[in-house]
């Protein structure tokens, strides 16, 4: 799964006004894994949901998937 696919992931939920079932975006958590000489390792995962976790290394503004 790519970062774009992960961020586009939706879940089914109930609209508070219309009470209809709708698709809503997930909320994500970013956790720091460790600081390394070649950058900072972190991972993104859905909050309060089971799902795919993506790992990255960031140095400055450069983001690399691990």
N, CA, C and O atoms as a Tripos MOL2 file, in Angstrom:
@<TRIPOS>MOLECULE
protein
  264   263    66     0     0
PROTEIN
NO_CHARGES

@<TRIPOS>ATOM
      1 N           0.8420   -1.1740    0.0000 N.3       1 UNK1
      2 CA          0.0000    0.0000    0.0000 C.3       1 UNK1
      3 C           0.8900    1.2410    0.0000 C.2       1 UNK1
      4 O           1.8990    1.2910    0.7030 O.2       1 UNK1
      5 N           0.5130    2.2260   -0.7820 N.am      2 UNK2
      6 CA          1.2680    3.4740   -0.8070 C.3       2 UNK2
      7 C           0.7300    4.4220    0.2640 C.2       2 UNK2
      8 O          -0.3480    4.2010    0.8140 O.2       2 UNK2
      9 N           1.4890    5.4750    0.5510 N.am      3 UNK3
     10 CA          1.0360    6.4820    1.5010 C.3       3 UNK3
     11 C          -0.2650    7.1170    1.0150 C.2       3 UNK3
     12 O          -1.1820    7.3440    1.8050 O.2       3 UNK3
     13 N          -0.3440    7.4020   -0.2750 N.am      4 UNK4
     14 CA         -1.5690    7.9920   -0.8220 C.3       4 UNK4
     15 C          -2.7680    7.0680   -0.6060 C.2       4 UNK4
     16 O          -3.8360    7.5240   -0.1980 O.2       4 UNK4
     17 N          -2.5980    5.7800   -0.8750 N.am      5 UNK5
     18 CA         -3.6920    4.8250   -0.6690 C.3       5 UNK5
     19 C          -4.1010    4.7750    0.8040 C.2       5 UNK5
     20 O          -5.2900    4.7410    1.1210 O.2       5 UNK5
     21 N          -3.1200    4.7700    1.6920 N.am      6 UNK6
     22 CA         -3.4240    4.7360    3.1150 C.3       6 UNK6
     23 C          -4.2230    5.9700    3.5320 C.2       6 UNK6
     24 O          -5.2050    5.8560    4.2660 O.2       6 UNK6
     25 N          -3.8040    7.1530    3.0640 N.am      7 UNK7
     26 CA         -4.4770    8.3860    3.4520 C.3       7 UNK7
     27 C          -5.8600    8.5230    2.8230 C.2       7 UNK7
     28 O          -6.6950    9.2820    3.3170 O.2       7 UNK7
     29 N          -6.1060    7.7950    1.7380 N.am      8 UNK8
     30 CA         -7.4280    7.8240    1.1020 C.3       8 UNK8
     31 C          -8.3780    6.7790    1.7040 C.2       8 UNK8
     32 O          -9.5500    6.7330    1.3270 O.2       8 UNK8
     33 N          -7.9010    5.9490    2.6200 N.am      9 UNK9
     34 CA         -8.7140    4.9060    3.2210 C.3       9 UNK9
     35 C          -9.8930    5.5240    3.9710 C.2       9 UNK9
     36 O          -9.7380    6.5000    4.7050 O.2       9 UNK9
     37 N         -11.0480    4.9490    3.7750 N.am     10 UNK10
     38 CA        -12.2670    5.4320    4.4270 C.3      10 UNK10
     39 C         -12.8680    4.2980    5.2570 C.2      10 UNK10
     40 O         -12.5770    3.1260    5.0230 O.2      10 UNK10
     41 N         -13.6920    4.6510    6.2090 N.am     11 UNK11
     42 CA        -14.4530    3.6680    6.9650 C.3      11 UNK11
     43 C         -15.9180    4.0680    6.9200 C.2      11 UNK11
     44 O         -16.2490    5.2020    6.5750 O.2      11 UNK11
     45 N         -16.7740    3.1530    7.2640 N.am     12 UNK12
     46 CA        -18.2050    3.4340    7.3020 C.3      12 UNK12
     47 C         -18.5360    4.0300    8.6640 C.2      12 UNK12
     48 O         -18.0660    3.5430    9.6930 O.2      12 UNK12
     49 N         -19.3400    5.0740    8.6690 N.am     13 UNK13
     50 CA        -19.7570    5.7140    9.9060 C.3      13 UNK13
     51 C         -21.1410    6.3040    9.7430 C.2      13 UNK13
     52 O         -21.6910    6.3140    8.6420 O.2      13 UNK13
     53 N         -21.7030    6.7930   10.8280 N.am     14 UNK14
     54 CA        -23.0410    7.3790   10.8200 C.3      14 UNK14
     55 C         -22.9180    8.8980   10.8940 C.2      14 UNK14
     56 O         -22.2550    9.4320   11.7830 O.2      14 UNK14
     57 N         -23.5600    9.5880    9.9560 N.am     15 UNK15
     58 CA        -23.5980   11.0470    9.9600 C.3      15 UNK15
     59 C         -24.4560   11.4960   11.1340 C.2      15 UNK15
     60 O         -25.5870   11.0380   11.2920 O.2      15 UNK15
     61 N         -23.9160   12.4000   11.9630 N.am     16 UNK16
     62 CA        -24.6230   12.8510   13.1520 C.3      16 UNK16
     63 C         -25.8810   13.6340   12.8620 C.2      16 UNK16
     64 O         -26.7820   13.6720   13.7000 O.2      16 UNK16
     65 N         -25.9730   14.2590   11.7040 N.am     17 UNK17
     66 CA        -27.1460   15.0750   11.3720 C.3      17 UNK17
     67 C         -28.2060   14.2380   10.6600 C.2      17 UNK17
     68 O         -29.3570   14.1800   11.0920 O.2      17 UNK17
     69 N         -27.8090   13.5950    9.5730 N.am     18 UNK18
     70 CA        -28.7890   12.8580    8.7650 C.3      18 UNK18
     71 C         -29.0340   11.4390    9.2770 C.2      18 UNK18
     72 O         -30.0080   10.7950    8.8860 O.2      18 UNK18
     73 N         -28.1530   10.9540   10.1490 N.am     19 UNK19
     74 CA        -28.2380    9.5800   10.6870 C.3      19 UNK19
     75 C         -28.0910    8.5230    9.5960 C.2      19 UNK19
     76 O         -28.4550    7.3630    9.7930 O.2      19 UNK19
     77 N         -27.5610    8.9260    8.4580 N.am     20 UNK20
     78 CA        -27.3020    7.9840    7.3690 C.3      20 UNK20
     79 C         -25.8880    7.4570    7.4720 C.2      20 UNK20
     80 O         -25.0030    8.1050    8.0320 O.2      20 UNK20
     81 N         -25.6860    6.2590    6.9170 N.am     21 UNK21
     82 CA        -24.3410    5.6950    6.8850 C.3      21 UNK21
     83 C         -23.5580    6.3950    5.7800 C.2      21 UNK21
     84 O         -24.0490    6.5340    4.6600 O.2      21 UNK21
     85 N         -22.3620    6.8260    6.0870 N.am     22 UNK22
     86 CA        -21.5110    7.5330    5.1410 C.3      22 UNK22
     87 C         -20.0870    7.0090    5.2600 C.2      22 UNK22
     88 O         -19.7430    6.3320    6.2290 O.2      22 UNK22
     89 N         -19.2560    7.3310    4.2570 N.am     23 UNK23
     90 CA        -17.8340    7.0260    4.3400 C.3      23 UNK23
     91 C         -17.1310    8.2150    4.9580 C.2      23 UNK23
     92 O         -17.3490    9.3560    4.5500 O.2      23 UNK23
     93 N         -16.2870    7.9490    5.9430 N.am     24 UNK24
     94 CA        -15.5390    9.0180    6.6020 C.3      24 UNK24
     95 C         -14.0570    8.6680    6.5730 C.2      24 UNK24
     96 O         -13.7030    7.4910    6.6460 O.2      24 UNK24
     97 N         -13.1810    9.6730    6.4680 N.am     25 UNK25
     98 CA        -11.7490    9.3970    6.4650 C.3      25 UNK25
     99 C         -11.2970    8.8930    7.8280 C.2      25 UNK25
    100 O         -11.8820    9.2420    8.8540 O.2      25 UNK25
    101 N         -10.2760    8.0900    7.8310 N.am     26 UNK26
    102 CA         -9.6880    7.6120    9.0810 C.3      26 UNK26
    103 C          -8.8480    8.7080    9.7220 C.2      26 UNK26
    104 O          -8.3800    9.6250    9.0460 O.2      26 UNK26
    105 N          -8.6680    8.6030   11.0060 N.am     27 UNK27
    106 CA         -7.7310    9.4520   11.7260 C.3      27 UNK27
    107 C          -6.4430    8.6540   11.8740 C.2      27 UNK27
    108 O          -6.4780    7.4660   12.1980 O.2      27 UNK27
    109 N          -5.3040    9.3050   11.6370 N.am     28 UNK28
    110 CA         -4.0270    8.6040   11.6800 C.3      28 UNK28
    111 C          -3.1520    9.1160   12.8070 C.2      28 UNK28
    112 O          -3.2820   10.2560   13.2540 O.2      28 UNK28
    113 N          -2.2660    8.2560   13.2530 N.am     29 UNK29
    114 CA         -1.2790    8.5720   14.2780 C.3      29 UNK29
    115 C           0.0990    8.4290   13.6500 C.2      29 UNK29
    116 O           0.3530    7.4850   12.9020 O.2      29 UNK29
    117 N           0.9800    9.3610   13.9560 N.am     30 UNK30
    118 CA          2.3740    9.2830   13.5310 C.3      30 UNK30
    119 C           3.2080    9.0670   14.7810 C.2      30 UNK30
    120 O           3.1770    9.8890   15.6970 O.2      30 UNK30
    121 N           3.9460    7.9800   14.8280 N.am     31 UNK31
    122 CA          4.8010    7.6640   15.9700 C.3      31 UNK31
    123 C           6.2620    7.6430   15.5380 C.2      31 UNK31
    124 O           6.6080    7.0980   14.4900 O.2      31 UNK31
    125 N           7.1110    8.2460   16.3610 N.am     32 UNK32
    126 CA          8.5490    8.2230   16.1060 C.3      32 UNK32
    127 C           9.0890    6.8660   16.5190 C.2      32 UNK32
    128 O           8.8750    6.4150   17.6440 O.2      32 UNK32
    129 N           9.7910    6.2230   15.5990 N.am     33 UNK33
    130 CA         10.4070    4.9410   15.9020 C.3      33 UNK33
    131 C          11.7380    5.1370   16.5950 C.2      33 UNK33
    132 O          11.9290    4.6730   17.7190 O.2      33 UNK33
    133 N          12.6590    5.8180   15.9370 N.am     34 UNK34
    134 CA         13.9740    6.0800   16.5130 C.3      34 UNK34
    135 C          14.6950    7.1530   15.7060 C.2      34 UNK34
    136 O          14.4610    7.3220   14.5090 O.2      34 UNK34
    137 N          15.5640    7.8610   16.3820 N.am     35 UNK35
    138 CA         16.4260    8.8200   15.6970 C.3      35 UNK35
    139 C          17.6730    8.0720   15.2610 C.2      35 UNK35
    140 O          18.2860    7.3570   16.0530 O.2      35 UNK35
    141 N          18.0500    8.2400   13.9880 N.am     36 UNK36
    142 CA         19.2070    7.5440   13.4380 C.3      36 UNK36
    143 C          20.1250    8.5620   12.7960 C.2      36 UNK36
    144 O          19.7430    9.7130   12.5870 O.2      36 UNK36
    145 N          21.3390    8.1340   12.4840 N.am     37 UNK37
    146 CA         22.2940    9.0360   11.8280 C.3      37 UNK37
    147 C          21.8040    9.4810   10.4570 C.2      37 UNK37
    148 O          22.0820   10.6000   10.0260 O.2      37 UNK37
    149 N          21.0690    8.5990    9.7670 N.am     38 UNK38
    150 CA         20.6080    8.9220    8.4130 C.3      38 UNK38
    151 C          19.2040    9.5290    8.4010 C.2      38 UNK38
    152 O          18.6060    9.6580    7.3320 O.2      38 UNK38
    153 N          18.6660    9.9020    9.5600 N.am     39 UNK39
    154 CA         17.3510   10.5360    9.6250 C.3      39 UNK39
    155 C          16.5500   10.0330   10.8130 C.2      39 UNK39
    156 O          17.0920    9.4030   11.7210 O.2      39 UNK39
    157 N          15.2720   10.3140   10.7960 N.am     40 UNK40
    158 CA         14.3660    9.8840   11.8610 C.3      40 UNK40
    159 C          13.3950    8.8700   11.2780 C.2      40 UNK40
    160 O          12.7400    9.1290   10.2690 O.2      40 UNK40
    161 N          13.3080    7.6990   11.9320 N.am     41 UNK41
    162 CA         12.3800    6.6630   11.5180 C.3      41 UNK41
    163 C          11.0410    6.9410   12.1860 C.2      41 UNK41
    164 O          10.9860    7.2050   13.3870 O.2      41 UNK41
    165 N           9.9440    6.8820   11.3990 N.am     42 UNK42
    166 CA          8.6210    7.0220   11.9880 C.3      42 UNK42
    167 C           7.6490    6.1440   11.2270 C.2      42 UNK42
    168 O           7.9370    5.6870   10.1200 O.2      42 UNK42
    169 N           6.4970    5.9130   11.8300 N.am     43 UNK43
    170 CA          5.4800    5.1340   11.1540 C.3      43 UNK43
    171 C           4.1190    5.7690   11.3350 C.2      43 UNK43
    172 O           3.8520    6.4510   12.3250 O.2      43 UNK43
    173 N           3.2690    5.5280   10.3570 N.am     44 UNK44
    174 CA          1.9130    6.0620   10.3140 C.3      44 UNK44
    175 C           0.9590    4.8740   10.4080 C.2      44 UNK44
    176 O           1.1230    3.8750    9.7080 O.2      44 UNK44
    177 N          -0.0330    4.9960   11.2770 N.am     45 UNK45
    178 CA         -1.0290    3.9360   11.3860 C.3      45 UNK45
    179 C          -2.3820    4.5300   11.7600 C.2      45 UNK45
    180 O          -2.4470    5.6090   12.3490 O.2      45 UNK45
    181 N          -3.4680    3.8240   11.4150 N.am     46 UNK46
    182 CA         -4.7920    4.3240   11.7590 C.3      46 UNK46
    183 C          -4.9780    4.3580   13.2850 C.2      46 UNK46
    184 O          -4.5970    3.4180   13.9830 O.2      46 UNK46
    185 N          -5.5590    5.4350   13.7860 N.am     47 UNK47
    186 CA         -5.8620    5.5540   15.2160 C.3      47 UNK47
    187 C          -7.1460    4.7710   15.5020 C.2      47 UNK47
    188 O          -8.1170    4.8580   14.7510 O.2      47 UNK47
    189 N          -7.1370    4.0230   16.5720 N.am     48 UNK48
    190 CA         -8.3220    3.2720   17.0020 C.3      48 UNK48
    191 C          -8.8440    2.3080   15.9480 C.2      48 UNK48
    192 O         -10.0230    1.9550   15.9730 O.2      48 UNK48
    193 N          -8.0270    1.8900   15.0590 N.am     49 UNK49
    194 CA         -8.4350    0.9610   14.0010 C.3      49 UNK49
    195 C          -7.2920   -0.0300   13.7740 C.2      49 UNK49
    196 O          -6.1190    0.3190   13.9040 O.2      49 UNK49
    197 N          -7.6450   -1.2400   13.4400 N.am     50 UNK50
    198 CA         -6.6130   -2.1360   12.9610 C.3      50 UNK50
    199 C          -6.4040   -1.7990   11.4940 C.2      50 UNK50
    200 O          -7.3470   -1.4110   10.8040 O.2      50 UNK50
    201 N          -5.2210   -1.9370   11.0310 N.am     51 UNK51
    202 CA         -4.9660   -1.6100    9.6340 C.3      51 UNK51
    203 C          -3.4880   -1.5880    9.3490 C.2      51 UNK51
    204 O          -2.6600   -1.8830   10.2110 O.2      51 UNK51
    205 N          -3.1810   -1.2380    8.1420 N.am     52 UNK52
    206 CA         -1.8040   -1.2460    7.6840 C.3      52 UNK52
    207 C          -1.0030   -0.1090    8.3000 C.2      52 UNK52
    208 O          -1.4970    1.0060    8.4670 O.2      52 UNK52
    209 N           0.2380   -0.4170    8.6330 N.am     53 UNK53
    210 CA          1.1910    0.5720    9.1320 C.3      53 UNK53
    211 C           2.2530    0.7700    8.0670 C.2      53 UNK53
    212 O           2.7470   -0.2010    7.4940 O.2      53 UNK53
    213 N           2.6070    2.0160    7.7970 N.am     54 UNK54
    214 CA          3.6640    2.3190    6.8440 C.3      54 UNK54
    215 C           4.8360    2.9440    7.5780 C.2      54 UNK54
    216 O           4.6510    3.8050    8.4380 O.2      54 UNK54
    217 N           6.0400    2.5100    7.2400 N.am     55 UNK55
    218 CA          7.2610    2.9940    7.8840 C.3      55 UNK55
    219 C           8.0270    3.8990    6.9290 C.2      55 UNK55
    220 O           8.1000    3.6390    5.7280 O.2      55 UNK55
    221 N           8.6010    4.9750    7.4870 N.am     56 UNK56
    222 CA          9.3400    5.9450    6.6960 C.3      56 UNK56
    223 C          10.6020    6.3860    7.4180 C.2      56 UNK56
    224 O          10.7390    6.2360    8.6320 O.2      56 UNK56
    225 N          11.5100    6.9290    6.6370 N.am     57 UNK57
    226 CA         12.6930    7.5970    7.1610 C.3      57 UNK57
    227 C          12.6600    9.0010    6.5890 C.2      57 UNK57
    228 O          12.4960    9.1750    5.3820 O.2      57 UNK57
    229 N          12.8140   10.0090    7.4440 N.am     58 UNK58
    230 CA         12.7870   11.3830    6.9910 C.3      58 UNK58
    231 C          14.0740   12.0690    7.3770 C.2      58 UNK58
    232 O          14.5560   11.9230    8.5000 O.2      58 UNK58
    233 N          14.6360   12.8260    6.4360 N.am     59 UNK59
    234 CA         15.8200   13.6400    6.6940 C.3      59 UNK59
    235 C          15.5670   14.9760    6.0200 C.2      59 UNK59
    236 O          15.4400   15.0370    4.7970 O.2      59 UNK59
    237 N          15.4910   16.0460    6.7990 N.am     60 UNK60
    238 CA         15.1100   17.3410    6.2530 C.3      60 UNK60
    239 C          13.6800   17.2340    5.7400 C.2      60 UNK60
    240 O          12.7760   16.8670    6.4900 O.2      60 UNK60
    241 N          13.4720   17.5510    4.4680 N.am     61 UNK61
    242 CA         12.1490   17.4120    3.8430 C.3      61 UNK61
    243 C          12.0570   16.1870    2.9550 C.2      61 UNK61
    244 O          11.0700   16.0170    2.2400 O.2      61 UNK61
    245 N          13.0680   15.3300    2.9860 N.am     62 UNK62
    246 CA         13.0880   14.1390    2.1470 C.3      62 UNK62
    247 C          12.4740   12.9690    2.9100 C.2      62 UNK62
    248 O          12.9030   12.6470    4.0180 O.2      62 UNK62
    249 N          11.4800   12.3440    2.3170 N.am     63 UNK63
    250 CA         10.7490   11.2410    2.9280 C.3      63 UNK63
    251 C          10.9920    9.9800    2.1080 C.2      63 UNK63
    252 O          10.7490    9.9690    0.9010 O.2      63 UNK63
    253 N          11.4700    8.9170    2.7550 N.am     64 UNK64
    254 CA         11.7280    7.6520    2.0630 C.3      64 UNK64
    255 C          10.9530    6.5320    2.7450 C.2      64 UNK64
    256 O          11.0180    6.3910    3.9660 O.2      64 UNK64
    257 N          10.2200    5.7340    1.9730 N.am     65 UNK65
    258 CA          9.5560    4.5780    2.5670 C.3      65 UNK65
    259 C          10.5920    3.5180    2.9460 C.2      65 UNK65
    260 O          11.6060    3.3610    2.2660 O.2      65 UNK65
    261 N          10.3320    2.8040    4.0180 N.am     66 UNK66
    262 CA         11.2230    1.7080    4.4320 C.3      66 UNK66
    263 C          10.5980    0.3690    4.1090 C.2      66 UNK66
    264 O          11.1940   -0.6730    4.3820 O.2      66 UNK66
@<TRIPOS>BOND
     1     1     2 1
     2     2     3 1
     3     3     4 2
     4     3     5 am
     5     5     6 1
     6     6     7 1
     7     7     8 2
     8     7     9 am
     9     9    10 1
    10    10    11 1
    11    11    12 2
    12    11    13 am
    13    13    14 1
    14    14    15 1
    15    15    16 2
    16    15    17 am
    17    17    18 1
    18    18    19 1
    19    19    20 2
    20    19    21 am
    21    21    22 1
    22    22    23 1
    23    23    24 2
    24    23    25 am
    25    25    26 1
    26    26    27 1
    27    27    28 2
    28    27    29 am
    29    29    30 1
    30    30    31 1
    31    31    32 2
    32    31    33 am
    33    33    34 1
    34    34    35 1
    35    35    36 2
    36    35    37 am
    37    37    38 1
    38    38    39 1
    39    39    40 2
    40    39    41 am
    41    41    42 1
    42    42    43 1
    43    43    44 2
    44    43    45 am
    45    45    46 1
    46    46    47 1
    47    47    48 2
    48    47    49 am
    49    49    50 1
    50    50    51 1
    51    51    52 2
    52    51    53 am
    53    53    54 1
    54    54    55 1
    55    55    56 2
    56    55    57 am
    57    57    58 1
    58    58    59 1
    59    59    60 2
    60    59    61 am
    61    61    62 1
    62    62    63 1
    63    63    64 2
    64    63    65 am
    65    65    66 1
    66    66    67 1
    67    67    68 2
    68    67    69 am
    69    69    70 1
    70    70    71 1
    71    71    72 2
    72    71    73 am
    73    73    74 1
    74    74    75 1
    75    75    76 2
    76    75    77 am
    77    77    78 1
    78    78    79 1
    79    79    80 2
    80    79    81 am
    81    81    82 1
    82    82    83 1
    83    83    84 2
    84    83    85 am
    85    85    86 1
    86    86    87 1
    87    87    88 2
    88    87    89 am
    89    89    90 1
    90    90    91 1
    91    91    92 2
    92    91    93 am
    93    93    94 1
    94    94    95 1
    95    95    96 2
    96    95    97 am
    97    97    98 1
    98    98    99 1
    99    99   100 2
   100    99   101 am
   101   101   102 1
   102   102   103 1
   103   103   104 2
   104   103   105 am
   105   105   106 1
   106   106   107 1
   107   107   108 2
   108   107   109 am
   109   109   110 1
   110   110   111 1
   111   111   112 2
   112   111   113 am
   113   113   114 1
   114   114   115 1
   115   115   116 2
   116   115   117 am
   117   117   118 1
   118   118   119 1
   119   119   120 2
   120   119   121 am
   121   121   122 1
   122   122   123 1
   123   123   124 2
   124   123   125 am
   125   125   126 1
   126   126   127 1
   127   127   128 2
   128   127   129 am
   129   129   130 1
   130   130   131 1
   131   131   132 2
   132   131   133 am
   133   133   134 1
   134   134   135 1
   135   135   136 2
   136   135   137 am
   137   137   138 1
   138   138   139 1
   139   139   140 2
   140   139   141 am
   141   141   142 1
   142   142   143 1
   143   143   144 2
   144   143   145 am
   145   145   146 1
   146   146   147 1
   147   147   148 2
   148   147   149 am
   149   149   150 1
   150   150   151 1
   151   151   152 2
   152   151   153 am
   153   153   154 1
   154   154   155 1
   155   155   156 2
   156   155   157 am
   157   157   158 1
   158   158   159 1
   159   159   160 2
   160   159   161 am
   161   161   162 1
   162   162   163 1
   163   163   164 2
   164   163   165 am
   165   165   166 1
   166   166   167 1
   167   167   168 2
   168   167   169 am
   169   169   170 1
   170   170   171 1
   171   171   172 2
   172   171   173 am
   173   173   174 1
   174   174   175 1
   175   175   176 2
   176   175   177 am
   177   177   178 1
   178   178   179 1
   179   179   180 2
   180   179   181 am
   181   181   182 1
   182   182   183 1
   183   183   184 2
   184   183   185 am
   185   185   186 1
   186   186   187 1
   187   187   188 2
   188   187   189 am
   189   189   190 1
   190   190   191 1
   191   191   192 2
   192   191   193 am
   193   193   194 1
   194   194   195 1
   195   195   196 2
   196   195   197 am
   197   197   198 1
   198   198   199 1
   199   199   200 2
   200   199   201 am
   201   201   202 1
   202   202   203 1
   203   203   204 2
   204   203   205 am
   205   205   206 1
   206   206   207 1
   207   207   208 2
   208   207   209 am
   209   209   210 1
   210   210   211 1
   211   211   212 2
   212   211   213 am
   213   213   214 1
   214   214   215 1
   215   215   216 2
   216   215   217 am
   217   217   218 1
   218   218   219 1
   219   219   220 2
   220   219   221 am
   221   221   222 1
   222   222   223 1
   223   223   224 2
   224   223   225 am
   225   225   226 1
   226   226   227 1
   227   227   228 2
   228   227   229 am
   229   229   230 1
   230   230   231 1
   231   231   232 2
   232   231   233 am
   233   233   234 1
   234   234   235 1
   235   235   236 2
   236   235   237 am
   237   237   238 1
   238   238   239 1
   239   239   240 2
   240   239   241 am
   241   241   242 1
   242   242   243 1
   243   243   244 2
   244   243   245 am
   245   245   246 1
   246   246   247 1
   247   247   248 2
   248   247   249 am
   249   249   250 1
   250   250   251 1
   251   251   252 2
   252   251   253 am
   253   253   254 1
   254   254   255 1
   255   255   256 2
   256   255   257 am
   257   257   258 1
   258   258   259 1
   259   259   260 2
   260   259   261 am
   261   261   262 1
   262   262   263 1
   263   263   264 2
@<TRIPOS>SUBSTRUCTURE
     1 UNK1         2 RESIDUE 1 A UNK
     2 UNK2         6 RESIDUE 1 A UNK
     3 UNK3        10 RESIDUE 1 A UNK
     4 UNK4        14 RESIDUE 1 A UNK
     5 UNK5        18 RESIDUE 1 A UNK
     6 UNK6        22 RESIDUE 1 A UNK
     7 UNK7        26 RESIDUE 1 A UNK
     8 UNK8        30 RESIDUE 1 A UNK
     9 UNK9        34 RESIDUE 1 A UNK
    10 UNK10       38 RESIDUE 1 A UNK
    11 UNK11       42 RESIDUE 1 A UNK
    12 UNK12       46 RESIDUE 1 A UNK
    13 UNK13       50 RESIDUE 1 A UNK
    14 UNK14       54 RESIDUE 1 A UNK
    15 UNK15       58 RESIDUE 1 A UNK
    16 UNK16       62 RESIDUE 1 A UNK
    17 UNK17       66 RESIDUE 1 A UNK
    18 UNK18       70 RESIDUE 1 A UNK
    19 UNK19       74 RESIDUE 1 A UNK
    20 UNK20       78 RESIDUE 1 A UNK
    21 UNK21       82 RESIDUE 1 A UNK
    22 UNK22       86 RESIDUE 1 A UNK
    23 UNK23       90 RESIDUE 1 A UNK
    24 UNK24       94 RESIDUE 1 A UNK
    25 UNK25       98 RESIDUE 1 A UNK
    26 UNK26      102 RESIDUE 1 A UNK
    27 UNK27      106 RESIDUE 1 A UNK
    28 UNK28      110 RESIDUE 1 A UNK
    29 UNK29      114 RESIDUE 1 A UNK
    30 UNK30      118 RESIDUE 1 A UNK
    31 UNK31      122 RESIDUE 1 A UNK
    32 UNK32      126 RESIDUE 1 A UNK
    33 UNK33      130 RESIDUE 1 A UNK
    34 UNK34      134 RESIDUE 1 A UNK
    35 UNK35      138 RESIDUE 1 A UNK
    36 UNK36      142 RESIDUE 1 A UNK
    37 UNK37      146 RESIDUE 1 A UNK
    38 UNK38      150 RESIDUE 1 A UNK
    39 UNK39      154 RESIDUE 1 A UNK
    40 UNK40      158 RESIDUE 1 A UNK
    41 UNK41      162 RESIDUE 1 A UNK
    42 UNK42      166 RESIDUE 1 A UNK
    43 UNK43      170 RESIDUE 1 A UNK
    44 UNK44      174 RESIDUE 1 A UNK
    45 UNK45      178 RESIDUE 1 A UNK
    46 UNK46      182 RESIDUE 1 A UNK
    47 UNK47      186 RESIDUE 1 A UNK
    48 UNK48      190 RESIDUE 1 A UNK
    49 UNK49      194 RESIDUE 1 A UNK
    50 UNK50      198 RESIDUE 1 A UNK
    51 UNK51      202 RESIDUE 1 A UNK
    52 UNK52      206 RESIDUE 1 A UNK
    53 UNK53      210 RESIDUE 1 A UNK
    54 UNK54      214 RESIDUE 1 A UNK
    55 UNK55      218 RESIDUE 1 A UNK
    56 UNK56      222 RESIDUE 1 A UNK
    57 UNK57      226 RESIDUE 1 A UNK
    58 UNK58      230 RESIDUE 1 A UNK
    59 UNK59      234 RESIDUE 1 A UNK
    60 UNK60      238 RESIDUE 1 A UNK
    61 UNK61      242 RESIDUE 1 A UNK
    62 UNK62      246 RESIDUE 1 A UNK
    63 UNK63      250 RESIDUE 1 A UNK
    64 UNK64      254 RESIDUE 1 A UNK
    65 UNK65      258 RESIDUE 1 A UNK
    66 UNK66      262 RESIDUE 1 A UNK
